[in-house]
Short mmCIF file of C-alpha atoms in Angstrom, two decimals:
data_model
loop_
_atom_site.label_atom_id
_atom_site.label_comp_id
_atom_site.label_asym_id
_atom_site.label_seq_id
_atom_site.Cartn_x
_atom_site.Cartn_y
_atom_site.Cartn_z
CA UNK A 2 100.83 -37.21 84.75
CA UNK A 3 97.92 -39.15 85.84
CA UNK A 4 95.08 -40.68 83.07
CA UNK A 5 92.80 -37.94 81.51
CA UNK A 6 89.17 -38.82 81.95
CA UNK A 7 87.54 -39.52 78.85
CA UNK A 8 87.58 -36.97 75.85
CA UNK A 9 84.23 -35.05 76.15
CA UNK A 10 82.37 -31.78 74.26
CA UNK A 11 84.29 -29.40 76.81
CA UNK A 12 87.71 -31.10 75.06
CA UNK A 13 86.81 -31.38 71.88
CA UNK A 14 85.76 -27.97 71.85
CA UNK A 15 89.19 -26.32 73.10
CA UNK A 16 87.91 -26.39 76.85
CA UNK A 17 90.38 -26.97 79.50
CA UNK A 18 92.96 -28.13 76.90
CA UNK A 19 92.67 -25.21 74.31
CA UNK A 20 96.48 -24.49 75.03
CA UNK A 21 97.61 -27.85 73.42
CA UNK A 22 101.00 -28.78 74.76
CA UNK A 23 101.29 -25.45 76.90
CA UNK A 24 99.91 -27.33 80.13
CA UNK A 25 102.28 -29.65 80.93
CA UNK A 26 104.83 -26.84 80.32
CA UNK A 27 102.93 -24.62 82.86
CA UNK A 28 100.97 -21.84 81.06
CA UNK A 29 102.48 -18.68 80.06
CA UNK A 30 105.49 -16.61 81.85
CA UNK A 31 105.08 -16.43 85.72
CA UNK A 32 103.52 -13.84 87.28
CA UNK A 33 106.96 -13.25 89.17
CA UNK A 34 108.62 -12.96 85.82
CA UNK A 35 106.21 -10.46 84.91
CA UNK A 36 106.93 -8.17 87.53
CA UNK A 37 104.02 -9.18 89.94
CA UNK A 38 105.02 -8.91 93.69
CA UNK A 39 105.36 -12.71 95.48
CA UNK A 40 103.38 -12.93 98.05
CA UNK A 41 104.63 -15.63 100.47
CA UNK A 42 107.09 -18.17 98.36
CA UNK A 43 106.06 -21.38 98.15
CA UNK A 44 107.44 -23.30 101.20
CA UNK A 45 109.81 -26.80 100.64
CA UNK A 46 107.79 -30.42 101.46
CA UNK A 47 110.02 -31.87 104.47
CA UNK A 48 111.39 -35.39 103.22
CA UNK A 49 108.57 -37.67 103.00
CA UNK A 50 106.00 -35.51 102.48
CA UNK A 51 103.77 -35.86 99.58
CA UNK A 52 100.62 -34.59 97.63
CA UNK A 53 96.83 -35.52 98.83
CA UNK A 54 96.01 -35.08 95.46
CA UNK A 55 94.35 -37.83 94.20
CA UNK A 56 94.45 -39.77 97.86
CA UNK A 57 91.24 -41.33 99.38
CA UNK A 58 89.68 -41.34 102.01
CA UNK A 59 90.13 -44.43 103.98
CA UNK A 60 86.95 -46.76 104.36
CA UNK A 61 85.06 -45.72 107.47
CA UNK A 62 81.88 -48.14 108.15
CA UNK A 63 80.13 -45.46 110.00
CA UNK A 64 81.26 -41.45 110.27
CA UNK A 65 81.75 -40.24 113.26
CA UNK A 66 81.46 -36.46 113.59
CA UNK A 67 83.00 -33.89 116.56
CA UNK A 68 81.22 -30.60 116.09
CA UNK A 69 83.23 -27.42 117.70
CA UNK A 70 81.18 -24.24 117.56
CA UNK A 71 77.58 -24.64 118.15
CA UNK A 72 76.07 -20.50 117.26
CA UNK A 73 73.62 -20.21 114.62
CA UNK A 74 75.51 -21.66 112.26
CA UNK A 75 77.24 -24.58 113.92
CA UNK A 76 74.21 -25.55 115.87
CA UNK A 77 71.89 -26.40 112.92
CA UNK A 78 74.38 -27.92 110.80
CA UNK A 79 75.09 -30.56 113.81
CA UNK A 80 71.09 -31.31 113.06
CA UNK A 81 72.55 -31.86 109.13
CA UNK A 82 75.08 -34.15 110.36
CA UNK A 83 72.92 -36.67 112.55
CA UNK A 84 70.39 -36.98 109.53
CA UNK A 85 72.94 -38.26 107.09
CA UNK A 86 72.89 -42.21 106.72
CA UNK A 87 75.83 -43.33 108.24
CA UNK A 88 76.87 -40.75 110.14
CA UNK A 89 76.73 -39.80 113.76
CA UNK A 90 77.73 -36.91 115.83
CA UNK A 91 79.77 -38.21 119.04
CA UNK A 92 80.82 -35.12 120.58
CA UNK A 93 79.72 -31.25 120.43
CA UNK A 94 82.01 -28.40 121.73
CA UNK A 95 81.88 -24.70 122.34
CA UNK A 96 83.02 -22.05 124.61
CA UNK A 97 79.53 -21.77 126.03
CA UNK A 98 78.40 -24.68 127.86
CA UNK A 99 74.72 -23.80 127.75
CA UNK A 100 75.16 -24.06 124.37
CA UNK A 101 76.55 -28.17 124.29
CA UNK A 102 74.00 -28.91 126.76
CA UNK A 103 71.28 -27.75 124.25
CA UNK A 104 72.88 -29.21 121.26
CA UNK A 105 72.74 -32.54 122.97
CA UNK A 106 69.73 -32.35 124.37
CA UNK A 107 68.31 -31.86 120.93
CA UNK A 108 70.50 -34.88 119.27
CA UNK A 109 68.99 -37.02 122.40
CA UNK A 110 65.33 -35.40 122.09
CA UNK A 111 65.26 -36.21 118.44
CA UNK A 112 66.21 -39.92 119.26
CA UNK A 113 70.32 -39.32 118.35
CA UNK A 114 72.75 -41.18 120.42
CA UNK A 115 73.52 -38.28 123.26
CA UNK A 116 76.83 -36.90 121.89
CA UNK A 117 79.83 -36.35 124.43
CA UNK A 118 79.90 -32.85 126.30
CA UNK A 119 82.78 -30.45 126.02
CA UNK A 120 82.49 -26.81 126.83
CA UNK A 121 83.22 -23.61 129.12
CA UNK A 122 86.69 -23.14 128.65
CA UNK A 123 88.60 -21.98 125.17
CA UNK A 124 90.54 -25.05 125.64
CA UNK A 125 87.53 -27.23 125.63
CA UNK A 126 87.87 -28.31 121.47
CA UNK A 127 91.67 -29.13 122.47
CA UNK A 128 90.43 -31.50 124.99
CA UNK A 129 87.46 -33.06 122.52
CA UNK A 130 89.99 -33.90 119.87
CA UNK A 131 91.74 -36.10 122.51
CA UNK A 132 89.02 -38.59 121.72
CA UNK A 133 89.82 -41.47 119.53
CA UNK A 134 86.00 -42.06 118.50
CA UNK A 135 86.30 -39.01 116.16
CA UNK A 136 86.89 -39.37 112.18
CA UNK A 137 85.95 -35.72 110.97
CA UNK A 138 85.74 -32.96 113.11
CA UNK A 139 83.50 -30.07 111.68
CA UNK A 140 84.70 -26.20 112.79
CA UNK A 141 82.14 -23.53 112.70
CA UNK A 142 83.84 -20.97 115.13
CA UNK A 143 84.33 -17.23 114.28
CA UNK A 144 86.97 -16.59 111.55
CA UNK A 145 89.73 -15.90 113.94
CA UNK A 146 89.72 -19.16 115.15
CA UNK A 147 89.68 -21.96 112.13
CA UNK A 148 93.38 -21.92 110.96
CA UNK A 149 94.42 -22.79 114.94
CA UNK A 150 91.82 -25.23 115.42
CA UNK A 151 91.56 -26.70 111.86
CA UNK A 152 95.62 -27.23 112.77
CA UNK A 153 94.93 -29.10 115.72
CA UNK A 154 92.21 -31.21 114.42
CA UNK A 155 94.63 -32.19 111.69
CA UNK A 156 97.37 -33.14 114.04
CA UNK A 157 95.47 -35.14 116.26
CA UNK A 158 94.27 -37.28 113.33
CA UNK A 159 91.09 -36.28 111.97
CA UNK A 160 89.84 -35.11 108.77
CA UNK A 161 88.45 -31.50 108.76
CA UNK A 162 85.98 -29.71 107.13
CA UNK A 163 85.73 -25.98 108.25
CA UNK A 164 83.63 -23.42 107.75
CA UNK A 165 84.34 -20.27 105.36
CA UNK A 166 87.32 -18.96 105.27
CA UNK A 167 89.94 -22.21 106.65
CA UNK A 168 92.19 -19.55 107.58
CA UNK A 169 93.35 -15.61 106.98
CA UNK A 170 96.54 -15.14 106.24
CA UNK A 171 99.06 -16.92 103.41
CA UNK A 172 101.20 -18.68 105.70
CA UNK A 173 98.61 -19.90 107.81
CA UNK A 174 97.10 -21.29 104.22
CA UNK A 175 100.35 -23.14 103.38
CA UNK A 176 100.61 -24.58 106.70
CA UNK A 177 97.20 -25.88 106.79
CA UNK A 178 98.04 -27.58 103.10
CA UNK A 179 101.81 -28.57 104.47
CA UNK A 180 100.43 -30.40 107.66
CA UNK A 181 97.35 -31.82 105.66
CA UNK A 182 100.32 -33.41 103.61
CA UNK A 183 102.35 -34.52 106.78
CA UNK A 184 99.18 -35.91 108.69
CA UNK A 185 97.72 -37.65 105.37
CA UNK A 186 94.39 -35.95 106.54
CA UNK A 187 91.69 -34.23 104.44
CA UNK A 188 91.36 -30.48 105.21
CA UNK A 189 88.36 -28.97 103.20
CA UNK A 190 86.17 -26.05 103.09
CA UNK A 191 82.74 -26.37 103.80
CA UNK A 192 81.88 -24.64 100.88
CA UNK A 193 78.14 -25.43 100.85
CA UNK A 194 77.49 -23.32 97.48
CA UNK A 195 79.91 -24.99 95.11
CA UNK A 196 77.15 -27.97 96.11
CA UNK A 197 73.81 -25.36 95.02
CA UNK A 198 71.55 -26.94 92.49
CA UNK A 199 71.55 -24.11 89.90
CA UNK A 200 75.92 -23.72 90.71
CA UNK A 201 76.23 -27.39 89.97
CA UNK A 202 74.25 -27.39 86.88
CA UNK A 203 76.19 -24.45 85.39
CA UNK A 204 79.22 -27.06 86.19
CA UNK A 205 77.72 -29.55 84.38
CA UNK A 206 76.85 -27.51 81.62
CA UNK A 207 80.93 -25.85 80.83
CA UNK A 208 82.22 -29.36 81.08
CA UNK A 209 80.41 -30.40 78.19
CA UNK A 210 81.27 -27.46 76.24
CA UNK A 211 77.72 -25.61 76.03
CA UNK A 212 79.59 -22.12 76.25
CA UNK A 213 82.45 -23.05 74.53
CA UNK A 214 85.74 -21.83 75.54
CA UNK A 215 85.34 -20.47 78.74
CA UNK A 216 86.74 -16.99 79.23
CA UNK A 217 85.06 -15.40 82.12
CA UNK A 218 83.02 -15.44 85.09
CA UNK A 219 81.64 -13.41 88.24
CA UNK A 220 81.03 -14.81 91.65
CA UNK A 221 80.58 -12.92 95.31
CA UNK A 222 78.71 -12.83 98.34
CA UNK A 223 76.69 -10.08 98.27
CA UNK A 224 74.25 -10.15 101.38
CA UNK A 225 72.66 -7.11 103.26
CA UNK A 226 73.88 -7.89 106.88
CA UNK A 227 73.71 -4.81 108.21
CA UNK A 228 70.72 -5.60 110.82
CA UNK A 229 72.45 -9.15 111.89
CA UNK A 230 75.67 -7.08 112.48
CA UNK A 231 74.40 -4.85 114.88
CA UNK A 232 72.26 -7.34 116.68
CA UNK A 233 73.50 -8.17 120.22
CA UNK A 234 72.69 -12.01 120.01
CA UNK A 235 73.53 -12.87 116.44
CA UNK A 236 77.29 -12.79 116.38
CA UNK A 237 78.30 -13.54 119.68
CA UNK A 238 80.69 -10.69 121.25
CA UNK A 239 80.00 -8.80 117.79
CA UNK A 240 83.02 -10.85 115.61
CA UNK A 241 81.83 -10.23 112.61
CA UNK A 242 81.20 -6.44 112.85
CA UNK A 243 84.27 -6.27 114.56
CA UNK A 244 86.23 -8.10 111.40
CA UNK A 245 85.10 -4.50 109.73
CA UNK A 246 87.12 -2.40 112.25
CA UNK A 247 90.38 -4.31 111.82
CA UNK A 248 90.86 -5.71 108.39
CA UNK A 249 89.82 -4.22 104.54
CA UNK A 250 89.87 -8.15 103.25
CA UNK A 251 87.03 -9.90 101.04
CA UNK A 252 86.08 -11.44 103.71
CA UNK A 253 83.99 -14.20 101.81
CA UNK A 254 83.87 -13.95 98.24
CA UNK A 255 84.75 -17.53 98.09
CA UNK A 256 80.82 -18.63 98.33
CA UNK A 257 80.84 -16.71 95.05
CA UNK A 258 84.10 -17.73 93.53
CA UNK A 259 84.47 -21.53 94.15
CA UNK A 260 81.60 -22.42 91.97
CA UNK A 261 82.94 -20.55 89.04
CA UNK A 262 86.50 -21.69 89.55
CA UNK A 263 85.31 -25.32 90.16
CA UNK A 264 83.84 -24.71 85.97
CA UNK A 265 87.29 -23.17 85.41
CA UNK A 266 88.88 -26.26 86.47
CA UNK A 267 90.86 -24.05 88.42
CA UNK A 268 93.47 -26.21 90.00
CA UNK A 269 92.60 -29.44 87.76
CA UNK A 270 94.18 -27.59 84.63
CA UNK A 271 94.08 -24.16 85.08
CA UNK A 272 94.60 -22.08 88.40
CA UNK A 273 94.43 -18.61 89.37
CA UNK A 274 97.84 -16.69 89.09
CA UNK A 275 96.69 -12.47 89.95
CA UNK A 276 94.78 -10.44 91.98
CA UNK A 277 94.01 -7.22 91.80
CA UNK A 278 91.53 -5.47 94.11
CA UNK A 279 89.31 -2.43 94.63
CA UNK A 280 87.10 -0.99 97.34
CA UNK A 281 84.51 1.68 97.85
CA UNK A 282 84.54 3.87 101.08
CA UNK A 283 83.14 2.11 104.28
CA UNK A 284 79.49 4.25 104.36
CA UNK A 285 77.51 1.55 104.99
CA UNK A 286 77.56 0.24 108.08
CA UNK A 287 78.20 4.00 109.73
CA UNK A 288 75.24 5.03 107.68
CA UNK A 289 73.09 2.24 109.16
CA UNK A 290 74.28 2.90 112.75
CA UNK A 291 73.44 6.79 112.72
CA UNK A 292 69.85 6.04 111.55
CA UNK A 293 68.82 2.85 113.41
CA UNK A 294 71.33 2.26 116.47
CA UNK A 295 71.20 3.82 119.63
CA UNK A 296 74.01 6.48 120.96
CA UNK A 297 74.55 4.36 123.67
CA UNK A 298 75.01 0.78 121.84
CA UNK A 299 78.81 0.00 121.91
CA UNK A 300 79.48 0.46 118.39
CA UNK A 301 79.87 4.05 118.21
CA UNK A 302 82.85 3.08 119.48
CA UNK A 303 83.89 1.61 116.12
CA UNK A 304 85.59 2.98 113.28
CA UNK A 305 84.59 0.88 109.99
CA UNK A 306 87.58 0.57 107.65
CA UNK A 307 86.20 -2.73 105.32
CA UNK A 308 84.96 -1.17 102.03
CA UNK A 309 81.08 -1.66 101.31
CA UNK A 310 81.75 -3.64 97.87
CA UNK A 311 85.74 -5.28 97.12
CA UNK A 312 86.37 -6.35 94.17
CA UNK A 313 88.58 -8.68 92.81
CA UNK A 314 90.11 -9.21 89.50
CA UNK A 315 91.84 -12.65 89.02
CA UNK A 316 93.27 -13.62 86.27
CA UNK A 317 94.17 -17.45 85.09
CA UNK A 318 97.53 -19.28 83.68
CA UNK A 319 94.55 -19.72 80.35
CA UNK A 320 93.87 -16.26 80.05
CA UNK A 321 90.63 -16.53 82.05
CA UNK A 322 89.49 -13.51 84.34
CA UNK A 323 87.29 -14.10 87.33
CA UNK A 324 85.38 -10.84 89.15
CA UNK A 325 84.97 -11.99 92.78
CA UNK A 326 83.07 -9.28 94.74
CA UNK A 327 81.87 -9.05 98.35
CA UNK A 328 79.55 -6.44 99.99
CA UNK A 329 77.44 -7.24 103.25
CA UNK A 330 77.43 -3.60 103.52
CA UNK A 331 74.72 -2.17 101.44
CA UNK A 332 71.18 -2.00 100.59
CA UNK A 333 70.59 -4.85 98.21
CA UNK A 334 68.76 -7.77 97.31
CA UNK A 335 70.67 -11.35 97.97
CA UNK A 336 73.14 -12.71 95.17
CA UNK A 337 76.13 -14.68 94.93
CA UNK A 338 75.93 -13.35 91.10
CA UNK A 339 76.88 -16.95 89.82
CA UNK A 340 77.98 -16.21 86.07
CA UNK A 341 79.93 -17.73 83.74
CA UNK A 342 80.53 -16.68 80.10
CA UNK A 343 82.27 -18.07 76.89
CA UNK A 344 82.33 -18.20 73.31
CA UNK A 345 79.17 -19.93 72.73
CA UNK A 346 77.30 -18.03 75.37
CA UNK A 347 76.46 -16.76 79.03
CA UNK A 348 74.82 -18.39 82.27
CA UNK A 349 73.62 -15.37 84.88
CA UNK A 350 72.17 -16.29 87.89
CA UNK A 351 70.37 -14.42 90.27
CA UNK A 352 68.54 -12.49 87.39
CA UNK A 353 64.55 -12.31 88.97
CA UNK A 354 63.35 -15.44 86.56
CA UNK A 355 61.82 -16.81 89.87
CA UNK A 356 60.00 -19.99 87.38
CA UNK A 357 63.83 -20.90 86.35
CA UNK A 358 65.40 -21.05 89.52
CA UNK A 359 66.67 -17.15 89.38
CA UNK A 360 68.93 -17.46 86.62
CA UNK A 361 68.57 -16.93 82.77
CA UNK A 362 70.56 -18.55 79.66
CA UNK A 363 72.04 -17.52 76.18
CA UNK A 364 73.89 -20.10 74.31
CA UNK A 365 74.30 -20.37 70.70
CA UNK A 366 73.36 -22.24 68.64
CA UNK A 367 70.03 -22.61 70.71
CA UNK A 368 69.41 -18.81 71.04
CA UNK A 369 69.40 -15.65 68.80
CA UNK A 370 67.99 -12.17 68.30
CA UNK A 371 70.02 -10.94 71.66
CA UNK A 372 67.42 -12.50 73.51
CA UNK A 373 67.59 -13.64 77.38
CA UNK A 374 65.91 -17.25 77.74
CA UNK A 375 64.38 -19.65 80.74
CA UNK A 376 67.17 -21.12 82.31
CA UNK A 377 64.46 -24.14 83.43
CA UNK A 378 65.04 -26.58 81.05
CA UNK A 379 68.62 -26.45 81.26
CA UNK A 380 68.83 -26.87 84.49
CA UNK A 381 66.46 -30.21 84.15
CA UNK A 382 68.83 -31.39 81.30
CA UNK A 383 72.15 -30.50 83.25
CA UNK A 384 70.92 -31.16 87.25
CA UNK A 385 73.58 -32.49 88.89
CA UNK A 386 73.36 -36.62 90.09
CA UNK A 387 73.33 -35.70 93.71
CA UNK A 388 70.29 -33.44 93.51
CA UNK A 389 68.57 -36.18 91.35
CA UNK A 390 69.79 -38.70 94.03
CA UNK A 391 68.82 -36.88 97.12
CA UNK A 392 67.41 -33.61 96.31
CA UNK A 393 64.17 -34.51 98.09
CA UNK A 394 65.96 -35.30 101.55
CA UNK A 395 68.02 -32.31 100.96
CA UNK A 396 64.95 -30.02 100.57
CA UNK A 397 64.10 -31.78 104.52
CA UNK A 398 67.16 -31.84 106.17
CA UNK A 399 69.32 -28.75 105.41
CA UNK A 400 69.32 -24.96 105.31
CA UNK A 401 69.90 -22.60 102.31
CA UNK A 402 67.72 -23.98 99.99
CA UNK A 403 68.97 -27.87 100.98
CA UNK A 404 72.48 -27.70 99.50
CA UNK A 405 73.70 -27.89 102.87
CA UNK A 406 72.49 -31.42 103.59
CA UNK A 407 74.24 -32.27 99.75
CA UNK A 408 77.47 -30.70 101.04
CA UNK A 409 77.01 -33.11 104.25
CA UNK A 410 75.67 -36.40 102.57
CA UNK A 411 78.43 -36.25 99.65
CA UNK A 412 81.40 -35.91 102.42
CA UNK A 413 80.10 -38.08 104.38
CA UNK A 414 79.50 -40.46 101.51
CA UNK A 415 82.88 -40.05 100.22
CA UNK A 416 84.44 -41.00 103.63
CA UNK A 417 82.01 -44.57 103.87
CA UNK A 418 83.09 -45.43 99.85
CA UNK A 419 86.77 -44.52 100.76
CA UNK A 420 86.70 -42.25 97.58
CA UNK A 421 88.81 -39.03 96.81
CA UNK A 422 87.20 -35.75 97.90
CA UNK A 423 85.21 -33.46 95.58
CA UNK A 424 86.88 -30.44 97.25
CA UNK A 425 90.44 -30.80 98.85
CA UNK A 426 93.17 -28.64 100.23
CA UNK A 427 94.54 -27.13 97.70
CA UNK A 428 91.19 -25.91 96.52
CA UNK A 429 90.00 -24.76 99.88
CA UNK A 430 93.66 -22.63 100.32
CA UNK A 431 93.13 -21.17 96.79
CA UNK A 432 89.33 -20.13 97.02
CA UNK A 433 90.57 -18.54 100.38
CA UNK A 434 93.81 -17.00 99.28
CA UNK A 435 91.82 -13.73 98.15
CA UNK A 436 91.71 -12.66 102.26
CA UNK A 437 95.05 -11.65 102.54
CA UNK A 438 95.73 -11.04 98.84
CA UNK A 439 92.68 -8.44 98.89
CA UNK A 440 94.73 -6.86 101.62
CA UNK A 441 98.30 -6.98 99.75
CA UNK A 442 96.58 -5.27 96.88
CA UNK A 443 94.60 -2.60 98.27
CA UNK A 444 97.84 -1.54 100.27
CA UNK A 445 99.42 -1.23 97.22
CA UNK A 446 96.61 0.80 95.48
CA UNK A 447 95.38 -2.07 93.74
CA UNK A 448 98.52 -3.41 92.03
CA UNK A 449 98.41 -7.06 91.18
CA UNK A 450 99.66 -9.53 94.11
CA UNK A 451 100.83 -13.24 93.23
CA UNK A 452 98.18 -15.64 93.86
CA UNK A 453 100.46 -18.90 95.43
CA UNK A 454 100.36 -22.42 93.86
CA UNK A 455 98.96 -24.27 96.61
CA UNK A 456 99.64 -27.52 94.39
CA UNK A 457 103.32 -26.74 93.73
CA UNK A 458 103.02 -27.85 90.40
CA UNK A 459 100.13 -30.31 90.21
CA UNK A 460 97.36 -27.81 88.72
CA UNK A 461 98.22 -28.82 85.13
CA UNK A 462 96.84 -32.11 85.55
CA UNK A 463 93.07 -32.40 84.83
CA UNK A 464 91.05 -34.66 87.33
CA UNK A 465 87.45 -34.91 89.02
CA UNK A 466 86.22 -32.72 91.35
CA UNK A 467 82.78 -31.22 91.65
CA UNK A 468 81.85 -33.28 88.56
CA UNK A 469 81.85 -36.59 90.25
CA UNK A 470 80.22 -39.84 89.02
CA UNK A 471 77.39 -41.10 89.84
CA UNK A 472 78.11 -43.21 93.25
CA UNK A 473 76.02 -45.25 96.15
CA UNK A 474 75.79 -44.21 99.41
CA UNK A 475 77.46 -47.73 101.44
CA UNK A 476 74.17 -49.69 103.20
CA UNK A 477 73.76 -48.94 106.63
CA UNK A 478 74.27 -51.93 108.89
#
């Protein structure tokens, strides 16, 4: 078992370790013995193949980023990546070849080194990764397409960072952690929320025991995309209406989720063992279509079968329960919900306190009389060392309120220092896992499905993550 870091309030309050003796042991019966259904069984390592827990990344003087999906997501995170010290972008892919050329006419325009051209041709990222001048290769493609290409990345040497979710189903999950293990490259989830300012503070603030024993929290992705998923240019070809026709997942809870498992410790001494999942009816997005799309548009061809708002229960080997919701089909302000509760108090986010940040506080013994208060100070006290570090250049250089940039700066800071990652495999598989699992469950009217051990084992052992030192970014030569 490797060294604990050093005892803090979150320990000597109960914390991660409240089950003294019961972690090493592995928490509590298995869900298996308890008469859960397995989902898929945990597959054997081959001989010689070991755990990327814990492994660093190897020293890179200068990161040098392939980029394979340039639509409106891909494209201005390729902007992110060139602004980073240290990093450049050497090659930009997509289906579309209009699409390179503008990408790296923009790189060149803006005074980047002109990245290498690959495009026209679904083949075209197979032919990219041939290049030897690539260390990380970012994926930003429709859903359908990261577990294949995240694969082939990996197997052709490169780290990987992909965009939500890595992959769909449970064996494509275990084979993205098994050949992460076999290559000895990083596969992680470009989970650019677990890196918000307000997501990381609330990190900060349950490791050092300000709510006590944690016992609960409630994440999602609840976004009114009704309008984007019925325009003809934002989702090329329609994929992510079309995901509603074929599949009742949670599509993307995980933006939701990963910041309240990350407080959980979820996989660094706890980790998520149950699912259990609801839906409402699909109304939404044929509700939307009869009042504001016309007859002719090609999605009255569609029957919606995705439920406007899934839930998911999860419970935890500590007795934790997570609610991880998703609904893009609805009416509805923006929230990822962002709360986290214990028994010194509760952290909601999202709540309409626009001078805090959006979210509002109760912990004891600060607070009293049942009375909300300013999250603002709190989040001063408890701001993460990134957003101290670079929160100004994140504010200039990335989207969604500049955690973007953070998520960009720390990996690609991680990779120059040759430090371990804040977010590895076994995380990104987990916070995923609830795609398929919704599925299991809701087939089987919301019984409880399995939830896999990604780290076959490992989870009881506390470590870093999220709540990283305090580190330099290497000089630039």
């Amino acid at each position: 078992m490797p060294d604990i870091r050093a005892v803090s309030r979150r320990l000597l309050l109960g914390g991660a370790l409240a089950t003294t003796g019961a972690l090493a042991a592995g928490v509590g019966a298995s869900p298996a013995a308890a008469g859960v259904p397995s989902a898929v069984p945990a597959p054997r390592r081959r001989p010689g193949q070991t755990s990327m827990i814990d492994v660093p990344y190897a020293v890179h003087r200068t990161v040098r980023v392939g980029v394979i999906g340039l639509g409106n997501r891909g494209s201005g995170m390729t902007t992110g990546w060139s602004a980073v010290p240290g990093c450049v972008v050497t090659a930009v892919c997509d289906i579309r070849a209009d699409r390179v050329k503008r990408s790296a006419d923009g790189l060149a325009a803006a005074g980047k080194p002109r990245p290498a051209e690959y495009g026209g041709s679904a083949d075209s990222y197979a032919q990219m990764l041939k290049r030897d001048d690539i260390d990380l290769v970012y994926i930003a493609t429709p859903w359908e397409f990261h577990y294949e290409q995240g694969r082939a990345a990996l197997l052709a040497g490169k780290h990987v960072i992909v965009e939500l979710p890595i992959a769909t189903g449970l064996d494509e999950l275990w084979d993205l952690v098994d050949t992460s293990e076999r290559t000895r490259r990083h596969l992680m989830l470009a989970e650019n929320c677990s890196y918000g300012r307000n997501e990381l503070a609330m990190l900060k603030m349950a490791h050092e025991g300000l709510f006590g024993d944690i016992t609960n929290g409630h994440g999602g992705y609840l976004h009114d995309l009704r309008a984007l998923l019925f325009s003809d240019t934002y989702y090329t070809d329609a994929w992510r209406r079309l995901w509603h026709t074929r599949s009742t997942a949670s599509f993307y809870a995980m933006h939701g989720l990963a910041p309240i498992a990350a407080a959980m410790d979820i996989n660094r001494g706890d980790r998520m063992t149950t699912l259990t999942a609801t839906a409402t009816e699909p109304k939404g997005l044929a509700d939307y279509r009869a009042r504001f799309v016309p007859k002719n548009h090609p999605s009255w061809k569609e029957t919606y079968v995705n439920g406007d708002l899934v839930t998911c229960m999860i419970e935890t080997a500590q007795g934790r329960v997570i609610r991880a919701e998703h609904d893009v089909s609805s009416p509805r302000p923006y929230s990822r919900i962002n709360s986290l509760a214990g028994s010194r108090g509760i952290f909601e986010d999202y709540a309409g306190v626009v001078s805090a940040g959006g979210g509002r506080i109760y912990v004891e013994p600060d607070h009293g009389g049942h009375a909300w208060r300013d999250f603002g100070s709190y989040r001063k006290e408890f701001d993460h060392w990134l957003w101290k570090k670079i929160g100004d250049d994140a504010a200039n250089n990335g989207g969604h309120g500049g955690m973007d940039y953070v998520l960009q700066w720390r990996t690609v800071q991680l990779m120059r220092a040759g430090l371990v990652p804040d977010i590895d495999v076994y995380d990104s598989a987990a916070w995923c896992a609830p795609v398929p699992l919704s599925v299991m469950s809701l087939a089987a009217k919301g019984r409880p499905v399995e939830i896999p051990d990604f780290t076959r084992g490992a989870w009881v052992n506390l470590r870093t993550g999220l709540d990283s030192r305090t580190t330099e970014m290497p000089p630039v030569a």
